[in-house]
Amino acid sequence: MEDDRDRGLLYDSDPSSPSLSPPRPFALTFFDRERHVKFLEMMYHMLPRPYQSQEINHLTLAYFVISGLDILDALDRVHKDAVADWVLSFQAHPRSKADLDNGQFYGFHGSRSSQFPSKDNAIFTPNGSHLASTYSALAILKIVGYNLSNIDSESMLTSMRNLQQSDGSFMPIHIGAERDLRFLYCAAAICFMLNNWNGMDREKAKEYILNCQSYDGGFGLSPGSESHGGAAYCAIASLRLMGFIGDDCLSNASAPSSKANIRSLLDWSLQRQFADGGIQGRPNKPSDTCYAFWIGATMGILGANKFIDEIALRSFLLTCQSEYGGFAKSPGVLPDLYHSYYGLAAFSILGEAGLKPLCLELGVTEAAATGL
Amino acid sequence: MDGRRIVKVWRLHHRRWVAEKLGPDAASRELEFTRKILCLDAKNYHAWSHRQWVLQALGGWEDELAYCAQLLEEDVFNNSAWNQRYFVITKSPFLGGLKAMRDSEVDYAIEAIDANPENESPWRYLRGLYNDENEAWLNDSRVHSACLRVLKAKRNFKFALSSLLDLLGLGFKPNQEIKDAITSLRTSDSGEAGSDSDLANSVCSILGREDPMRANYWTWRSSKLSPQAAEV
């Protein structure tokens, strides 16, 4: 119907309601790159002021913004040197070599409050750098073209080993009690970006990943946990980064090197695409924008993204596109940075014109991953 | 990851740290705590993770199977409850393990399938009960009988078909009734289903029609068929 160049907007106003009532939610029939660039630019200028969230740390929010702009091929909006300096200011440095034996992890803090904790919340605030913020930091540095060989990676990797448990899993910080696939993924990505596997025992990590495969073929975040789209990504991307999955995965679905049941993962993952075209994270749950990336990227790594109905998925994602720019988790809801980033990443996987292709297992553009 | 998280994750970590210090006495309190969260949000991922950690670290398994049954009565589509059920029957020290529980659990899953064949959870659960014991799965007549019942009803049969496809791939020899049921679902006039591999191909093409979102996948499955194709 509409030409893609036509910037007409569809307002679906309810004929039975009075003319003063607001129109129904915004619905564009095309991917509106400019709108997303403006949204992320606004977010970029709001850094480093906090985005009031306790769940997602500051550096991770910055990663969503910077990587998002990179995917949109709008990195010129970013002052790369300033960003690199800002990120580097979060790095934790050991005072001496002796510090490396104290069990702490010397990576990157997630926020200033983590870096300089107030004495009120000394017990509850993570005291020390965090694997997720370290992943985010290194990813941002790669995106803005910072030379990672300038980083003290020896301390980081040596101390990162302290975070790996006997079952192969990773804690995110040295005083954390939780451990799951997310942090294992961060560790693998960190080693990959620094091109140095001294930071972890890959064999043990692989063992833990395989123990996370559930009875239904999917992966849970920890052994016994419910299969979940995000966990599938962490599992497969980690195996890929660590070198346990090759390009010929599909034809070798029972390749002895990985021992993961790829066939049943494939079947489980593909059933995650729901009748509305969107992708759910678990059976019998609603579709959510972010799983278009978590499941879409997993399928891409396995060479199976042709099995996803891309037309239907794209339609669903367009209904989650916000008039403010960015994406919401589902239609009619306000956008947030997390769903915006993964919505953009999903459009890149779908081959949207003007977007840069991704290095799926690393979570940055191919250009950033190869350092070009 | 959205702003309306019910459970602040760091509090769970703190609870875990405290509970570890207190020992098994903390079990019932922690289980009650997660039960309250699950009352509001029966699929809350972090609450379920915490609950599993409590059971394994501190105990309290006695009522867990009953709790799963209760949740599934409230919502048989609750995949988290199905997952927890699997966790309990395999790990509870009071139940004897998967093999001991398998027989009654097969019946339980099939009852759920008969009531709602479109529900993916009990299908996956049923398959999971056999794990990698393919021979046992092939030889349990309740499994293919359930598939047949669903096919004959001619509604919501995509999981019945894909289960049969998996069975055929492992060397399952279907009886005439099953062959007829599949044939009657075909719309194309490409002749009678002859060999089993023709049957498997028929299943794939019916699936391509019934589950069109995954049409490319069913075509690919068809291309991967061979007389004794092992799934894994």
Coordinates of C-alpha atoms in Angstrom, one line a residue:
Chain A
M1 CA 0.0 0.0 0.0
E2 CA 2.3 2.8 1.2
D3 CA 5.6 3.5 -0.5
D4 CA 8.4 3.1 1.9
R5 CA 9.6 6.6 1.2
D6 CA 6.2 8.0 2.1
R7 CA 6.4 9.1 5.7
G8 CA 2.6 8.8 6.2
L9 CA 1.6 7.6 9.6
L10 CA -1.4 5.4 10.2
Y11 CA -3.6 6.5 13.0
D12 CA -6.3 4.0 13.7
S13 CA -8.8 6.2 15.5
D14 CA -11.9 4.6 16.9
P15 CA -15.0 5.8 14.9
S16 CA -17.4 5.2 17.8
S17 CA -15.6 7.5 20.3
P18 CA -15.8 11.3 20.5
S19 CA -13.5 13.2 18.1
L20 CA -11.6 14.6 21.1
S21 CA -10.3 11.1 22.2
P22 CA -6.6 10.4 21.3
P23 CA -5.8 8.2 18.3
R24 CA -4.9 4.6 18.8
P25 CA -1.3 3.6 19.2
F26 CA 1.1 4.7 16.5
A27 CA 1.7 2.2 13.7
L28 CA 4.4 2.6 11.0
T29 CA 4.6 0.2 8.1
F30 CA 8.4 0.7 7.8
F31 CA 11.5 0.7 9.9
D32 CA 12.1 4.4 10.8
R33 CA 15.8 4.7 11.1
E34 CA 15.9 8.4 11.7
R35 CA 13.5 8.1 14.6
H36 CA 15.7 5.5 16.3
V37 CA 18.9 7.5 15.7
K38 CA 17.2 10.5 17.4
F39 CA 16.1 8.3 20.3
L40 CA 19.6 6.9 20.9
E41 CA 21.2 10.3 20.5
M42 CA 19.0 11.6 23.2
M43 CA 20.0 8.7 25.4
Y44 CA 23.6 9.3 24.6
H45 CA 23.4 12.9 25.8
M46 CA 21.8 11.8 29.0
L47 CA 24.8 9.7 29.8
P48 CA 26.4 9.7 32.4
R49 CA 23.3 10.8 34.2
P50 CA 21.6 7.7 35.7
Y51 CA 18.6 6.1 33.9
Q52 CA 17.1 5.2 37.3
S53 CA 17.5 1.4 37.1
Q54 CA 18.9 -0.9 39.7
E55 CA 18.8 -3.9 37.5
I56 CA 20.9 -2.8 34.6
N57 CA 24.1 -1.2 35.3
H58 CA 25.3 2.1 33.8
L59 CA 27.9 0.7 31.5
T60 CA 25.4 -1.8 30.1
L61 CA 23.1 1.1 29.3
A62 CA 25.9 2.9 27.5
Y63 CA 26.6 -0.3 25.6
F64 CA 23.0 -0.3 24.4
V65 CA 23.3 3.3 23.2
I66 CA 26.7 3.1 21.5
S67 CA 26.2 -0.3 19.9
G68 CA 22.7 0.7 18.9
L69 CA 24.1 3.8 17.1
D70 CA 26.7 1.7 15.5
I71 CA 24.1 -0.8 14.2
L72 CA 22.2 2.2 12.8
D73 CA 25.4 3.4 11.1
A74 CA 25.2 6.6 13.1
L75 CA 28.4 6.4 15.1
D76 CA 29.4 9.8 13.9
R77 CA 27.0 11.1 16.5
V78 CA 29.4 9.9 19.2
H79 CA 32.5 11.6 20.5
K80 CA 34.6 8.4 20.4
D81 CA 37.6 9.6 22.4
A82 CA 35.4 11.0 25.1
V83 CA 33.5 7.8 25.4
A84 CA 36.7 5.7 25.6
D85 CA 38.0 7.9 28.4
W86 CA 34.7 7.7 30.2
V87 CA 34.6 3.9 30.0
L88 CA 38.3 3.6 31.1
S89 CA 37.5 5.7 34.2
F90 CA 35.5 2.7 35.4
Q91 CA 38.3 0.3 35.3
A92 CA 39.4 -1.2 38.6
H93 CA 43.2 -1.4 39.1
P94 CA 45.1 -3.6 41.5
R95 CA 47.4 -1.6 43.7
S96 CA 50.1 -4.2 43.3
K97 CA 50.7 -7.7 42.0
A98 CA 49.9 -9.0 45.5
D99 CA 46.3 -7.8 45.1
L100 CA 45.7 -10.3 42.3
D101 CA 45.8 -13.1 45.0
N102 CA 43.1 -11.5 47.1
G103 CA 40.3 -13.2 45.2
Q104 CA 38.8 -10.0 43.8
F105 CA 38.1 -9.4 40.2
Y106 CA 39.9 -6.4 38.5
G107 CA 37.6 -5.5 35.6
F108 CA 35.2 -2.6 35.2
H109 CA 32.7 -1.2 37.7
G110 CA 29.2 -0.8 36.4
S111 CA 28.6 2.6 37.9
R112 CA 30.1 5.3 40.1
S113 CA 28.1 4.1 43.1
S114 CA 29.8 0.7 42.7
Q115 CA 33.2 2.3 42.2
F116 CA 32.8 4.6 45.2
P117 CA 30.3 2.9 47.5
S118 CA 28.8 4.9 50.3
K119 CA 29.2 3.5 53.8
D120 CA 25.4 3.1 54.2
N121 CA 25.0 0.3 51.7
A122 CA 28.4 -1.4 52.0
I123 CA 26.8 -4.8 52.5
F124 CA 24.3 -4.7 49.7
T125 CA 26.1 -2.9 47.0
P126 CA 28.4 -5.0 44.9
N127 CA 31.8 -4.1 46.0
G128 CA 34.0 -4.5 43.0
S129 CA 33.9 -4.8 39.3
H130 CA 31.4 -6.9 37.6
L131 CA 31.5 -9.3 34.6
A132 CA 28.6 -7.7 32.8
S133 CA 30.0 -4.2 33.0
T134 CA 33.4 -5.5 32.0
Y135 CA 31.8 -7.1 28.9
S136 CA 30.0 -3.8 28.2
A137 CA 33.1 -1.8 28.7
L138 CA 35.2 -3.8 26.3
A139 CA 32.4 -4.0 23.7
I140 CA 32.1 -0.2 23.8
L141 CA 35.9 0.3 23.5
K142 CA 35.9 -2.0 20.5
I143 CA 33.1 -0.2 18.9
V144 CA 34.7 3.2 19.2
G145 CA 38.0 1.8 17.9
Y146 CA 40.1 1.9 21.0
N147 CA 43.1 -0.4 20.9
L148 CA 42.5 -3.0 23.5
S149 CA 46.1 -3.9 23.8
N150 CA 46.5 -0.7 25.8
I151 CA 44.5 -2.3 28.5
D152 CA 46.0 -4.1 31.4
S153 CA 44.4 -7.4 30.4
E154 CA 46.8 -9.6 32.4
S155 CA 45.4 -8.4 35.8
M156 CA 41.9 -8.6 34.4
L157 CA 42.2 -12.2 33.1
T158 CA 44.2 -13.6 36.0
S159 CA 41.7 -12.2 38.5
M160 CA 38.8 -13.3 36.4
R161 CA 39.7 -16.9 37.1
N162 CA 38.7 -16.3 40.7
L163 CA 35.1 -15.9 39.5
Q164 CA 34.9 -19.4 37.9
Q165 CA 33.4 -22.0 40.1
S166 CA 34.3 -25.7 40.3
D167 CA 31.3 -26.6 38.1
G168 CA 32.5 -24.3 35.4
S169 CA 30.0 -21.5 36.0
F170 CA 30.9 -17.9 36.8
M171 CA 29.9 -15.5 39.5
P172 CA 29.6 -12.0 38.3
I173 CA 31.5 -10.4 41.2
H174 CA 33.7 -11.9 43.9
I175 CA 31.2 -11.6 46.6
G176 CA 28.2 -12.7 44.6
A177 CA 26.2 -15.8 45.5
E178 CA 24.5 -16.3 42.2
R179 CA 26.0 -17.9 39.2
D180 CA 24.5 -18.7 35.8
L181 CA 25.0 -18.8 32.0
R182 CA 24.8 -15.0 31.6
F183 CA 28.1 -14.5 33.4
L184 CA 29.8 -17.4 31.7
Y185 CA 28.9 -15.7 28.4
C186 CA 30.4 -12.4 29.6
A187 CA 33.6 -14.2 30.6
A188 CA 33.8 -16.0 27.2
A189 CA 33.2 -12.7 25.3
I190 CA 35.8 -10.9 27.5
C191 CA 38.5 -13.6 26.7
F192 CA 37.5 -13.5 23.0
M193 CA 37.8 -9.7 22.8
L194 CA 41.1 -9.7 24.6
N195 CA 42.2 -12.7 22.4
N196 CA 43.4 -14.5 25.5
W197 CA 41.8 -17.6 27.1
N198 CA 43.9 -17.4 30.3
G199 CA 40.8 -15.9 31.9
M200 CA 38.9 -19.1 32.1
D201 CA 38.9 -22.9 31.9
R202 CA 37.0 -23.5 28.6
E203 CA 36.5 -27.2 29.1
K204 CA 34.8 -26.7 32.5
A205 CA 32.7 -23.9 31.1
K206 CA 31.6 -26.2 28.3
E207 CA 30.6 -28.8 30.8
Y208 CA 28.4 -26.3 32.7
I209 CA 26.8 -25.2 29.5
L210 CA 25.9 -28.8 28.5
N211 CA 24.5 -29.3 32.0
C212 CA 22.1 -26.4 31.3
Q213 CA 20.4 -28.1 28.4
S214 CA 16.9 -29.0 29.6
Y215 CA 14.7 -32.1 29.0
D216 CA 12.9 -30.1 26.3
G217 CA 15.9 -29.3 24.2
G218 CA 16.2 -25.7 25.3
F219 CA 18.7 -24.2 27.7
G220 CA 18.1 -22.8 31.2
L221 CA 20.2 -20.2 32.9
S222 CA 21.4 -22.9 35.3
P223 CA 21.1 -26.7 35.5
G224 CA 17.5 -27.6 36.1
S225 CA 16.1 -24.1 35.3
E226 CA 13.4 -23.6 32.8
S227 CA 14.4 -23.3 29.1
H228 CA 14.7 -19.7 28.1
G229 CA 15.5 -17.8 24.9
G230 CA 18.2 -15.7 26.6
A231 CA 19.9 -18.8 28.0
A232 CA 19.9 -20.4 24.6
Y233 CA 21.8 -17.5 23.3
C234 CA 24.3 -17.5 26.2
A235 CA 24.9 -21.2 25.7
I236 CA 25.3 -21.2 21.9
A237 CA 27.2 -17.9 21.6
S238 CA 29.6 -19.0 24.4
L239 CA 30.2 -22.4 22.7
R240 CA 30.8 -20.5 19.4
L241 CA 33.2 -17.9 21.0
M242 CA 35.1 -20.7 22.8
G243 CA 35.6 -22.5 19.5
F244 CA 33.3 -25.5 20.2
I245 CA 30.8 -24.8 17.4
G246 CA 31.9 -24.6 13.7
D247 CA 30.1 -23.2 10.7
D248 CA 28.7 -26.6 9.7
C249 CA 26.6 -27.0 12.8
L250 CA 23.4 -27.9 11.1
S251 CA 24.7 -30.6 8.9
N252 CA 26.6 -32.0 11.8
A253 CA 23.7 -31.6 14.3
S254 CA 25.1 -34.3 16.5
A255 CA 28.8 -33.3 16.2
P256 CA 30.6 -35.1 19.0
S257 CA 32.8 -32.0 19.8
S258 CA 29.9 -30.1 21.3
K259 CA 27.7 -32.9 22.6
A260 CA 24.9 -30.5 22.9
N261 CA 21.7 -31.8 21.3
I262 CA 21.5 -29.3 18.5
R263 CA 18.5 -30.9 16.8
S264 CA 16.3 -30.7 19.9
L265 CA 17.5 -27.1 20.6
L266 CA 16.5 -26.2 17.0
D267 CA 13.1 -27.7 17.4
W268 CA 12.5 -26.0 20.7
S269 CA 13.8 -22.6 19.4
L270 CA 11.8 -22.6 16.2
Q271 CA 8.5 -23.2 18.1
R272 CA 9.2 -20.0 20.0
Q273 CA 7.8 -18.0 17.1
F274 CA 4.2 -17.3 18.0
A275 CA 1.1 -16.8 15.9
D276 CA 1.5 -13.0 15.9
G277 CA 4.9 -13.4 14.2
G278 CA 6.8 -12.4 17.3
I279 CA 9.1 -14.6 19.4
Q280 CA 8.5 -15.7 22.9
G281 CA 11.1 -16.5 25.5
R282 CA 9.4 -19.6 26.9
P283 CA 6.5 -21.8 25.8
N284 CA 3.0 -20.3 26.5
K285 CA 4.3 -16.8 27.2
P286 CA 3.6 -13.7 25.2
S287 CA 5.9 -12.5 22.4
D288 CA 8.6 -10.0 23.3
T289 CA 10.8 -7.9 21.0
C290 CA 14.1 -8.9 22.7
Y291 CA 13.7 -12.6 21.8
A292 CA 13.8 -11.7 18.2
F293 CA 17.5 -11.2 19.0
W294 CA 18.1 -13.9 21.6
I295 CA 16.5 -16.6 19.5
G296 CA 17.2 -15.0 16.1
A297 CA 20.9 -14.7 16.8
T298 CA 21.0 -18.3 18.2
M299 CA 19.5 -19.6 15.0
G300 CA 21.9 -17.4 13.0
I301 CA 24.9 -18.9 14.8
L302 CA 23.6 -22.4 14.0
G303 CA 22.9 -21.5 10.4
A304 CA 19.2 -21.9 10.9
N305 CA 17.7 -18.4 10.5
K306 CA 16.1 -19.4 7.2
F307 CA 13.7 -21.5 9.3
I308 CA 12.3 -18.4 11.0
D309 CA 9.4 -16.7 9.3
E310 CA 11.2 -13.4 8.7
I311 CA 8.2 -11.6 7.1
A312 CA 6.0 -12.4 10.1
L313 CA 8.7 -11.4 12.6
R314 CA 9.3 -8.1 10.9
S315 CA 5.6 -7.3 11.0
F316 CA 5.5 -8.0 14.7
L317 CA 8.6 -5.9 15.4
L318 CA 7.1 -3.0 13.5
T319 CA 4.1 -3.1 15.8
C320 CA 6.5 -2.7 18.7
Q321 CA 8.2 0.3 17.1
S322 CA 7.6 3.4 19.1
E323 CA 6.6 6.9 17.9
Y324 CA 9.3 8.2 20.3
G325 CA 11.9 6.0 18.5
G326 CA 13.1 2.8 19.9
F327 CA 11.1 -0.4 20.6
A328 CA 8.9 -1.6 23.3
K329 CA 8.7 -5.2 24.5
S330 CA 5.2 -5.5 23.0
P331 CA 2.7 -3.4 21.0
G332 CA 1.2 -0.4 22.8
V333 CA 3.7 -0.3 25.6
L334 CA 6.3 2.5 26.1
P335 CA 9.8 1.8 24.7
D336 CA 12.9 1.2 26.9
L337 CA 16.5 1.1 26.1
Y338 CA 16.9 -2.7 26.5
H339 CA 14.1 -3.6 24.1
S340 CA 15.2 -0.8 21.7
Y341 CA 18.6 -2.2 21.4
Y342 CA 17.5 -5.7 20.8
G343 CA 14.8 -4.6 18.4
L344 CA 17.5 -2.8 16.3
A345 CA 19.8 -5.8 16.6
A346 CA 16.9 -8.0 15.3
F347 CA 16.3 -5.7 12.4
S348 CA 20.0 -6.0 11.5
I349 CA 19.7 -9.8 11.5
L350 CA 16.7 -9.5 9.3
G351 CA 18.9 -7.6 6.8
E352 CA 17.2 -4.2 7.1
A353 CA 18.7 -1.8 4.5
G354 CA 21.1 0.7 6.0
L355 CA 21.9 -1.3 9.2
K356 CA 25.3 -2.8 9.7
P357 CA 25.6 -6.6 10.0
L358 CA 26.3 -8.1 13.4
C359 CA 28.9 -10.5 14.8
L360 CA 26.1 -12.5 16.4
E361 CA 28.1 -14.3 19.1
L362 CA 29.8 -11.1 20.3
G363 CA 26.8 -8.7 20.3
V364 CA 28.5 -5.9 18.3
T365 CA 28.7 -5.1 14.6
E366 CA 31.0 -7.2 12.4
A367 CA 33.0 -4.1 11.8
A368 CA 33.5 -3.5 15.5
A369 CA 34.4 -7.1 16.1
T370 CA 37.1 -7.2 13.4
G371 CA 38.4 -3.8 14.3
L372 CA 38.0 -2.3 10.9
Chain B
M1 CA 14.7 -6.3 32.5
D2 CA 11.7 -3.9 32.4
G3 CA 10.9 -1.4 35.0
R4 CA 8.2 -3.4 36.7
R5 CA 10.2 -6.2 38.1
I6 CA 8.5 -7.7 41.1
V7 CA 11.6 -9.2 42.5
K8 CA 14.8 -7.1 42.9
V9 CA 17.4 -9.7 42.0
W10 CA 20.1 -8.5 44.4
R11 CA 17.7 -9.1 47.3
L12 CA 17.5 -12.8 46.2
H13 CA 21.3 -13.0 46.3
H14 CA 21.3 -11.5 49.8
R15 CA 18.6 -13.9 50.9
R16 CA 20.7 -16.8 49.6
W17 CA 23.8 -15.5 51.4
V18 CA 21.8 -15.3 54.7
A19 CA 20.0 -18.6 54.2
E20 CA 23.3 -20.4 53.6
K21 CA 24.5 -19.1 57.0
L22 CA 21.3 -20.3 58.7
G23 CA 21.1 -23.8 57.2
P24 CA 18.2 -26.1 56.7
D25 CA 15.9 -24.2 59.1
A26 CA 15.7 -21.5 56.5
A27 CA 14.2 -23.9 54.0
S28 CA 10.6 -23.6 54.8
R29 CA 10.8 -19.8 55.2
E30 CA 12.5 -19.5 51.8
L31 CA 10.0 -21.8 50.1
E32 CA 7.2 -19.7 51.6
F33 CA 8.8 -16.5 50.4
T34 CA 9.1 -17.8 46.8
R35 CA 5.5 -19.2 47.0
K36 CA 4.3 -15.6 47.7
I37 CA 6.1 -14.3 44.7
L38 CA 4.8 -17.1 42.5
C39 CA 1.2 -16.4 43.7
L40 CA 1.5 -13.0 42.0
D41 CA 3.6 -14.1 39.1
A42 CA 3.5 -17.9 38.6
K43 CA 6.3 -17.8 36.0
N44 CA 8.7 -15.5 37.7
Y45 CA 12.1 -16.8 36.5
H46 CA 14.2 -15.7 39.4
A47 CA 11.7 -16.9 42.0
W48 CA 11.8 -20.4 40.4
S49 CA 15.7 -20.3 40.3
H50 CA 15.8 -19.4 43.9
R51 CA 13.3 -22.1 44.8
Q52 CA 15.4 -24.7 43.0
W53 CA 18.5 -23.5 44.9
V54 CA 16.6 -23.7 48.2
L55 CA 15.5 -27.3 47.6
Q56 CA 18.9 -28.5 46.6
A57 CA 20.9 -26.6 49.2
L58 CA 18.5 -26.7 52.2
G59 CA 15.9 -29.4 51.5
G60 CA 12.1 -29.2 51.8
W61 CA 11.2 -31.5 49.0
E62 CA 8.2 -33.2 50.7
D63 CA 5.4 -31.0 49.3
E64 CA 7.0 -29.9 46.1
L65 CA 5.3 -32.4 43.7
A66 CA 1.9 -31.4 45.2
Y67 CA 2.8 -27.8 44.7
C68 CA 3.5 -28.4 41.1
A69 CA 0.2 -30.3 40.7
Q70 CA -1.6 -27.4 42.3
L71 CA -0.1 -24.9 40.0
L72 CA -0.8 -27.0 36.9
E73 CA -4.4 -27.4 38.1
E74 CA -4.6 -23.6 38.2
D75 CA -3.0 -23.2 34.8
V76 CA -2.0 -26.3 32.8
F77 CA -0.2 -24.0 30.3
N78 CA 2.3 -22.9 33.0
N79 CA 5.6 -24.1 31.5
S80 CA 7.5 -23.2 34.6
A81 CA 5.4 -25.6 36.7
W82 CA 6.0 -28.4 34.2
N83 CA 9.7 -27.7 34.4
Q84 CA 9.6 -27.7 38.2
R85 CA 7.7 -31.0 38.1
Y86 CA 10.5 -32.5 36.0
F87 CA 13.1 -31.1 38.4
V88 CA 11.2 -32.7 41.4
I89 CA 10.7 -36.1 39.9
T90 CA 14.3 -36.4 38.9
K91 CA 16.0 -34.9 41.9
S92 CA 13.7 -35.3 45.0
P93 CA 15.3 -37.8 47.4
F94 CA 11.7 -38.9 48.4
L95 CA 10.6 -40.0 45.0
G96 CA 13.1 -42.5 43.6
G97 CA 14.2 -40.8 40.5
L98 CA 13.1 -40.5 36.9
K99 CA 12.8 -44.2 36.1
A100 CA 10.8 -44.9 39.2
M101 CA 8.4 -42.0 38.4
R102 CA 8.2 -42.4 34.7
D103 CA 5.2 -44.6 34.4
S104 CA 2.8 -42.4 36.4
E105 CA 4.3 -39.3 34.9
V106 CA 3.6 -40.6 31.4
D107 CA -0.1 -41.0 32.3
Y108 CA -0.1 -37.5 33.9
A109 CA 1.4 -35.9 30.8
I110 CA -0.9 -37.7 28.4
E111 CA -4.0 -36.7 30.4
A112 CA -2.9 -33.1 29.9
I113 CA -2.3 -33.7 26.2
D114 CA -5.7 -35.2 25.7
A115 CA -7.3 -32.2 27.4
N116 CA -5.3 -29.6 25.5
P117 CA -3.3 -31.0 22.6
E118 CA -2.2 -27.5 21.5
N119 CA -0.3 -27.2 24.8
E120 CA 3.4 -27.6 24.0
S121 CA 4.5 -28.2 27.6
P122 CA 3.2 -31.7 28.3
W123 CA 4.4 -32.8 24.8
R124 CA 8.0 -31.7 25.7
Y125 CA 7.6 -33.2 29.2
L126 CA 6.5 -36.5 27.8
R127 CA 9.4 -36.7 25.5
G128 CA 11.7 -35.6 28.3
L129 CA 10.6 -38.5 30.5
Y130 CA 12.4 -40.8 28.1
N131 CA 15.4 -38.6 27.7
D132 CA 17.8 -40.4 25.5
E133 CA 16.2 -43.9 26.0
N134 CA 14.9 -44.0 22.5
E135 CA 13.9 -47.7 22.5
A136 CA 11.8 -47.3 25.6
W137 CA 10.1 -44.2 24.1
L138 CA 9.4 -46.1 20.8
N139 CA 8.0 -49.0 22.6
D140 CA 5.6 -47.2 25.0
S141 CA 2.3 -47.7 23.2
R142 CA 0.7 -45.0 25.2
V143 CA 2.8 -42.4 23.4
H144 CA 1.7 -43.2 19.9
S145 CA -1.8 -44.0 21.0
A146 CA -2.0 -40.4 22.3
C147 CA -0.7 -39.1 19.0
L148 CA -3.3 -41.2 17.2
R149 CA -6.2 -39.9 19.3
V150 CA -5.2 -36.3 18.6
L151 CA -4.8 -37.0 14.9
K152 CA -8.2 -38.5 14.7
A153 CA -9.8 -35.5 16.3
K154 CA -8.3 -33.5 13.4
R155 CA -7.7 -30.4 15.6
N156 CA -4.5 -28.9 17.1
F157 CA -2.5 -31.9 15.9
K158 CA 0.9 -30.3 15.0
F159 CA 2.6 -31.6 18.1
A160 CA 1.1 -35.1 17.6
L161 CA 2.5 -35.0 14.0
S162 CA 6.0 -33.8 15.0
S163 CA 6.1 -36.4 17.7
L164 CA 5.3 -39.1 15.1
L165 CA 7.9 -37.6 12.8
D166 CA 10.5 -38.0 15.6
L167 CA 9.4 -41.5 16.3
L168 CA 9.6 -42.4 12.6
G169 CA 13.1 -41.0 12.5
L170 CA 14.1 -43.4 15.2
G171 CA 12.7 -46.4 13.4
F172 CA 9.1 -46.6 14.7
K173 CA 6.9 -48.9 12.7
P174 CA 3.4 -47.4 12.7
N175 CA 0.3 -49.6 12.6
Q176 CA -2.3 -49.3 9.9
E177 CA -4.5 -47.1 12.0
I178 CA -1.8 -44.5 12.3
K179 CA -1.0 -44.7 8.6
D180 CA -4.7 -44.2 7.8
A181 CA -5.0 -41.3 10.2
I182 CA -2.1 -39.6 8.5
T183 CA -3.4 -40.3 5.0
S184 CA -6.7 -38.8 5.9
L185 CA -5.0 -35.6 6.8
R186 CA -3.3 -35.2 3.5
T187 CA -4.9 -32.9 1.0
S188 CA -2.8 -33.7 -2.0
D189 CA -3.5 -36.7 -4.2
S190 CA -0.1 -38.2 -4.4
G191 CA -1.2 -41.8 -3.9
E192 CA -1.3 -44.1 -0.9
A193 CA 1.4 -43.9 1.7
G194 CA 3.7 -46.7 0.8
S195 CA 6.9 -47.2 2.7
D196 CA 7.5 -45.6 6.0
S197 CA 9.8 -43.0 4.5
D198 CA 6.8 -42.0 2.2
L199 CA 4.8 -41.7 5.4
A200 CA 7.5 -39.5 7.1
N201 CA 7.5 -37.3 4.0
S202 CA 3.7 -37.1 4.2
V203 CA 3.9 -36.0 7.8
C204 CA 6.4 -33.3 6.8
S205 CA 4.2 -31.9 4.1
I206 CA 1.1 -31.9 6.3
L207 CA 3.2 -30.1 8.9
G208 CA 4.2 -27.5 6.3
R209 CA 0.6 -26.9 5.7
E210 CA -0.6 -26.9 9.4
D211 CA 2.4 -25.1 10.8
P212 CA 3.2 -22.7 7.9
M213 CA 5.3 -20.4 10.0
R214 CA 7.9 -23.2 10.1
A215 CA 7.4 -24.4 6.5
N216 CA 11.1 -24.1 5.7
Y217 CA 12.0 -26.2 8.7
W218 CA 9.6 -29.0 7.9
T219 CA 10.9 -29.0 4.3
W220 CA 14.4 -29.3 5.8
R221 CA 13.3 -32.1 8.1
S222 CA 11.9 -33.9 5.1
S223 CA 15.3 -33.6 3.4
K224 CA 17.0 -35.2 6.4
L225 CA 14.9 -38.3 6.5
S226 CA 16.5 -41.6 6.0
P227 CA 15.2 -45.1 6.9
Q228 CA 17.0 -45.3 10.2
A229 CA 17.8 -41.7 10.7
A230 CA 19.0 -41.2 14.3
E231 CA 17.8 -37.9 15.7
V232 CA 20.8 -37.3 17.9

